[in-house]
Coordinates of C-alpha atoms in Angstrom, one line a residue:
X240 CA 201.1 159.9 -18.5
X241 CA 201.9 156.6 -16.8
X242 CA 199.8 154.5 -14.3
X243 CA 202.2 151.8 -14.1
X244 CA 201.6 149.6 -10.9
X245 CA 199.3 151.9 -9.3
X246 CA 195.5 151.6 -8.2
X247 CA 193.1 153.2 -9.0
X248 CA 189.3 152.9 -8.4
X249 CA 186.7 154.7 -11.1
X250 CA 183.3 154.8 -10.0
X251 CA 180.4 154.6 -12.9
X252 CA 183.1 152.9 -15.0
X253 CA 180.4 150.8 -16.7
X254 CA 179.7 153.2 -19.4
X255 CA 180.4 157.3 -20.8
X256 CA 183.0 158.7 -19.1
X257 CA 183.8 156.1 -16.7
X258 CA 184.5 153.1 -19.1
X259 CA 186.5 155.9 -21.0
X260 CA 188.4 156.5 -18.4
X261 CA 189.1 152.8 -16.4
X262 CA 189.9 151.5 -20.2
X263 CA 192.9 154.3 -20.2
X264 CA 194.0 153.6 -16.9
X265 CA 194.4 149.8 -18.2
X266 CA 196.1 151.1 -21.1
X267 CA 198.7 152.8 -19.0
X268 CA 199.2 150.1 -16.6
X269 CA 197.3 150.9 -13.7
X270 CA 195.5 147.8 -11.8
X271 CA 191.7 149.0 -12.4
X272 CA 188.6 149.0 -9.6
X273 CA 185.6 149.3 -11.7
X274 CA 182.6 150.2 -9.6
X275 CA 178.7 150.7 -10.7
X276 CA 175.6 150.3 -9.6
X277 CA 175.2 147.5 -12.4
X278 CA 177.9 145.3 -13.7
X279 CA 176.5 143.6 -16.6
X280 CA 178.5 145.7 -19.3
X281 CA 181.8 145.3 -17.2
X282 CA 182.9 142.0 -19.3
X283 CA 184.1 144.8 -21.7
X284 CA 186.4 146.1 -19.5
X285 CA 187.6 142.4 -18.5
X286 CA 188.4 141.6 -21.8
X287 CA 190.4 144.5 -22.4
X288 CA 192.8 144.0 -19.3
X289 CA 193.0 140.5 -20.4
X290 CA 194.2 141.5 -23.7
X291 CA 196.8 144.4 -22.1
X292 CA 197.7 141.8 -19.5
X293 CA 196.2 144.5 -16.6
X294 CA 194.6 144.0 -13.7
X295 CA 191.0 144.7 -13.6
X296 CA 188.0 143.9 -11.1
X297 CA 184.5 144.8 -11.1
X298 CA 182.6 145.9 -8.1
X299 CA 179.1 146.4 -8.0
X300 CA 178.4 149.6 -5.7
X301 CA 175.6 151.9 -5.5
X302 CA 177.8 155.1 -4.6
X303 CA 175.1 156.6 -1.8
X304 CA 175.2 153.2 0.2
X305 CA 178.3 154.7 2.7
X306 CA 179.1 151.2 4.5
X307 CA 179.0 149.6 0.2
X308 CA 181.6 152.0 0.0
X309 CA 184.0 151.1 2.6
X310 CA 183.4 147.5 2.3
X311 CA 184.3 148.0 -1.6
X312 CA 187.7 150.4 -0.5
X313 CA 188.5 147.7 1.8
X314 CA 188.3 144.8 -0.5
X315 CA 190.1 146.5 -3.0
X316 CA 192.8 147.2 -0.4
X317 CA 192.9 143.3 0.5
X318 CA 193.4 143.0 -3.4
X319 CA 196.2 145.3 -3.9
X320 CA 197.4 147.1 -0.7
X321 CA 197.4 150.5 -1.5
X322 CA 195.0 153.3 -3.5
X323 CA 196.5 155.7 -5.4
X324 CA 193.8 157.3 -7.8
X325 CA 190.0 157.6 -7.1
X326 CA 188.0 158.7 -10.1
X327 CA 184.6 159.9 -8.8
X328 CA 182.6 159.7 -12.2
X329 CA 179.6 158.2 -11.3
X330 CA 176.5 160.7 -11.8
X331 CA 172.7 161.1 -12.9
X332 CA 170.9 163.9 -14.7
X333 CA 167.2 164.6 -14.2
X334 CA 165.9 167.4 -16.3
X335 CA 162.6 168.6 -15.5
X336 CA 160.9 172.4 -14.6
X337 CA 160.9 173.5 -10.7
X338 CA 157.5 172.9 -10.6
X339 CA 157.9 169.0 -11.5
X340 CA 160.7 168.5 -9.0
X341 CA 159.6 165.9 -6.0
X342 CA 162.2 165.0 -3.4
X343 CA 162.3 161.7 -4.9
X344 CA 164.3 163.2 -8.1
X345 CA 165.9 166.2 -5.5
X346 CA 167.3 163.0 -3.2
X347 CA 168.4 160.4 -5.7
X348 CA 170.4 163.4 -7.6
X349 CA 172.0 165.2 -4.5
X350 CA 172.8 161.7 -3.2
X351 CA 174.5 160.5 -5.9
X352 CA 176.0 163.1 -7.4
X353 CA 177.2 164.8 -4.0
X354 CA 176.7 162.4 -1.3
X355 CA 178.5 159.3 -3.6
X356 CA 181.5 161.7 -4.0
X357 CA 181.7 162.7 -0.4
X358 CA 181.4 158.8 0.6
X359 CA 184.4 158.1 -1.9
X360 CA 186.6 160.7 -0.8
X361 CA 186.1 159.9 2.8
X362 CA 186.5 156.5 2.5
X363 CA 189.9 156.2 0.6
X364 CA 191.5 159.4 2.0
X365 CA 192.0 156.8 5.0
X366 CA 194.6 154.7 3.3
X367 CA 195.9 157.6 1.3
X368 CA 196.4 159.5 5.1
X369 CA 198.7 156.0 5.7
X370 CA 200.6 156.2 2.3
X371 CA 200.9 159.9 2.3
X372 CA 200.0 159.9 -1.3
X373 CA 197.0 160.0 -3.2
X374 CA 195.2 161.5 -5.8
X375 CA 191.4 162.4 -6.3
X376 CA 189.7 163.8 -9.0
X377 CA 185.6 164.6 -8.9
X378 CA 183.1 165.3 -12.0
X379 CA 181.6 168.3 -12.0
X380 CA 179.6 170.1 -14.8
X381 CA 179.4 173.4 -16.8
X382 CA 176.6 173.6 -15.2
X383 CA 177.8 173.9 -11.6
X384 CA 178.7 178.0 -12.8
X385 CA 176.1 178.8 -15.7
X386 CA 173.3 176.9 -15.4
X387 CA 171.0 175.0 -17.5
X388 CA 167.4 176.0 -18.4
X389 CA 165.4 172.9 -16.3
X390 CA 168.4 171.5 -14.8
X391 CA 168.6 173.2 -11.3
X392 CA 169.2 170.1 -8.8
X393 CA 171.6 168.6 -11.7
X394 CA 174.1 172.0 -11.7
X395 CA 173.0 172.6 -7.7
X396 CA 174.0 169.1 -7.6
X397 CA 177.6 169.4 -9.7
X398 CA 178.2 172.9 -7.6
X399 CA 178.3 171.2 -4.5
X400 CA 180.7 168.5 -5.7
X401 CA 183.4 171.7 -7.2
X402 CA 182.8 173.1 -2.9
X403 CA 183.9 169.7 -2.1
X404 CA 186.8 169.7 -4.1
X405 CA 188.0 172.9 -3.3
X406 CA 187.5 171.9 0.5
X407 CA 189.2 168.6 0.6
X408 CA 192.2 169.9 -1.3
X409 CA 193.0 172.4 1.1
X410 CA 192.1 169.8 4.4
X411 CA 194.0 166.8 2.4
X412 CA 197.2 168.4 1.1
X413 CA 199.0 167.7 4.3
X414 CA 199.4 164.3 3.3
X415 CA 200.3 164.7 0.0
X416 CA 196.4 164.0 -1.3
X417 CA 195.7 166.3 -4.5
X418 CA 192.2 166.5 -4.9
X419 CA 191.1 168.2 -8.1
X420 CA 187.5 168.5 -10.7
X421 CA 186.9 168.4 -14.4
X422 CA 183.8 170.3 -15.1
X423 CA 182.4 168.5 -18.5
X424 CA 180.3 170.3 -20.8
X425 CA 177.9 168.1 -23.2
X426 CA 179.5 164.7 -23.5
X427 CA 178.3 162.3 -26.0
X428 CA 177.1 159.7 -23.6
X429 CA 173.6 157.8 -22.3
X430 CA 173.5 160.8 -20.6
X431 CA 172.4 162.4 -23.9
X432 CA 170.7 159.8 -25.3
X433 CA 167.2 161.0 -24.9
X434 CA 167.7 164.1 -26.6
X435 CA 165.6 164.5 -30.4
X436 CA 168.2 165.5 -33.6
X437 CA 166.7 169.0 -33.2
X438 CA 168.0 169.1 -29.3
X439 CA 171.4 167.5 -30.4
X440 CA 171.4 170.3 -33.0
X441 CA 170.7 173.0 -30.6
X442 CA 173.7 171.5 -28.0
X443 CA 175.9 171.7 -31.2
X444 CA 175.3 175.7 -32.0
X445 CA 175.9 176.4 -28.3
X446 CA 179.5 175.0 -28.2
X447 CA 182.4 176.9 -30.4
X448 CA 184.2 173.7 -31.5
X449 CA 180.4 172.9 -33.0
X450 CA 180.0 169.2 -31.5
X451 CA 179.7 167.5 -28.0
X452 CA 182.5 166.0 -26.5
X453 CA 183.4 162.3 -26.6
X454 CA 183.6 160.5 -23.4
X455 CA 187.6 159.6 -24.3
X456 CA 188.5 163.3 -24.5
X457 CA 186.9 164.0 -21.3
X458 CA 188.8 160.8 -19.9
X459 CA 192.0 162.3 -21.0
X460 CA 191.9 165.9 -19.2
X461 CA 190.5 163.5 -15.6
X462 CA 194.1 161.2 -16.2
X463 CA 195.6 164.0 -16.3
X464 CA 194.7 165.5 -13.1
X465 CA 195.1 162.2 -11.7
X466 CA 198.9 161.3 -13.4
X467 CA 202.0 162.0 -11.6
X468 CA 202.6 164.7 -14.5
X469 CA 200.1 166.8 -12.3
X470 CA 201.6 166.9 -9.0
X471 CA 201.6 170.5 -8.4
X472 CA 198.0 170.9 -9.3
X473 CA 195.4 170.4 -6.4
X474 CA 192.4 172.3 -5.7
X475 CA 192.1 173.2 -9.4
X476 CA 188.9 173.1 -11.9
X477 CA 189.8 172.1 -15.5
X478 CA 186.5 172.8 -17.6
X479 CA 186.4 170.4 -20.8
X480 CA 183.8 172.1 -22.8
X481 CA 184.3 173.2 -26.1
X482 CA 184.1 176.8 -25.0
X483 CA 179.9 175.9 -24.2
X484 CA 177.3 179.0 -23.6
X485 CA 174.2 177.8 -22.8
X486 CA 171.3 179.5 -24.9
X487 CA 168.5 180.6 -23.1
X488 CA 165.0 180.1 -24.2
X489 CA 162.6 182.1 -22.7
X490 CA 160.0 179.7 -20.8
X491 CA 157.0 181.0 -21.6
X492 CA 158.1 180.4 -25.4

């Protein structure tokens, strides 16, 4: 897979997945729009363009603001004059039983997992429309089509973004725009972080292969979709799980 000379924006790229992803990209010569909510860790990914003689800039975004959005499309448009690849990675989990669920934790979820996607894929299928080219790839979940035992606005959330997907490929394919999803199942990631050895444990037995995924083997199945190798795949779900069942505990249990 080769990225050489094109652009491509990864949202959440400070960490997981994203900074998986956006250090490949540099690998593979692509100029790199990093965008997060937070920037502190960024330097990381500075560094390592510096070293590969990339192209690399950091953006700080929060991904439900719509006009942040455009502003940060358009700047990196000033930068480099075109976008060619969108990686819409950026995501939050918040586990907790229906009963617990205020629309505080319904909103910030649905608007960032669902509305932060929908604001990227609007905003850059504008210059993509002009170039009649483009590539977008979204981060779904496992989730999104089994479930998860306390975890219903997280896989409503990540079902909504695979509708999306499905949608824009069919409405952006006119103009050469491939818009695909990866559908993770556990990754290795902060978003993990909180769970005890016993939990980790659990996760393990669940999955065939017997471990969670690292963020760099998720990375490689979103280039992938995104790469020129792909170019008769749009519309498409490529599920990077291990061959992951959820186990179901009874609640009352």
């Amino acid at each position: 897979m080769t990225f050489t000379d094109l652009t491509a924006i990864v949202t959440g790229a400070n960490s997981g997945i994203g900074r998986a992803c956006a250090q490949e990209l540099l690998r593979r010569g692509a100029r790199v729009a990093g965008v997060d909510i937070r920037t502190d860790g960024m330097d990381i990914l500075q560094e390592a363009a510096g070293r590969q003689g990339a192209s690399f800039w950091s953006f700080p975004c929060d991904v439900r603001d719509a006009t942040a959005v455009r502003n940060t499309v358009e700047e990196v448009l000033q930068r480099t004059g075109r976008i060619d690849v969108v990686l819409n990675i950026a995501g939050v989990t918040m586990d907790r039983p229906l009963s617990r669920i205020d629309e505080a934790a319904y909103r910030k979820v649905m608007d960032i997992n669902v509305g932060g996607t929908f604001n990227f894929c609007q905003a850059a299928a504008v210059p993509m429309k002009k170039q009649r080219s483009g590539s977008i790839v979204c981060t779904s979940s496992v989730t999104a089509v089994y479930g998860t035992q306390m975890g219903c606005i997280y896989g409503a959330s990540k079902a909504g973004v695979l509708g999306l997907t499905k949608s824009l490929s069919l409405e952006l394919a006119a103009w050469n725009i491939r818009v695909n999803a990866v559908a993770p199942g556990v990754v290795d990631t902060e978003m993990v972080a909180h769970l005890s050895p016993k939990e980790r444990e659990a996760c393990a037995r669940s999955i065939p292969l017997g471990r969670m995924a690292k963020p760099e083997e998720v990375a490689q199945a979103i280039l992938f979709l995104a790469s020129p190798e792909a170019s008769y795949i749009t519309g498409t779900t490529l599920y990077v799980d291990g061959g992951y069942r959820p186990v179901f505990v009874p609640a009352n249990q």
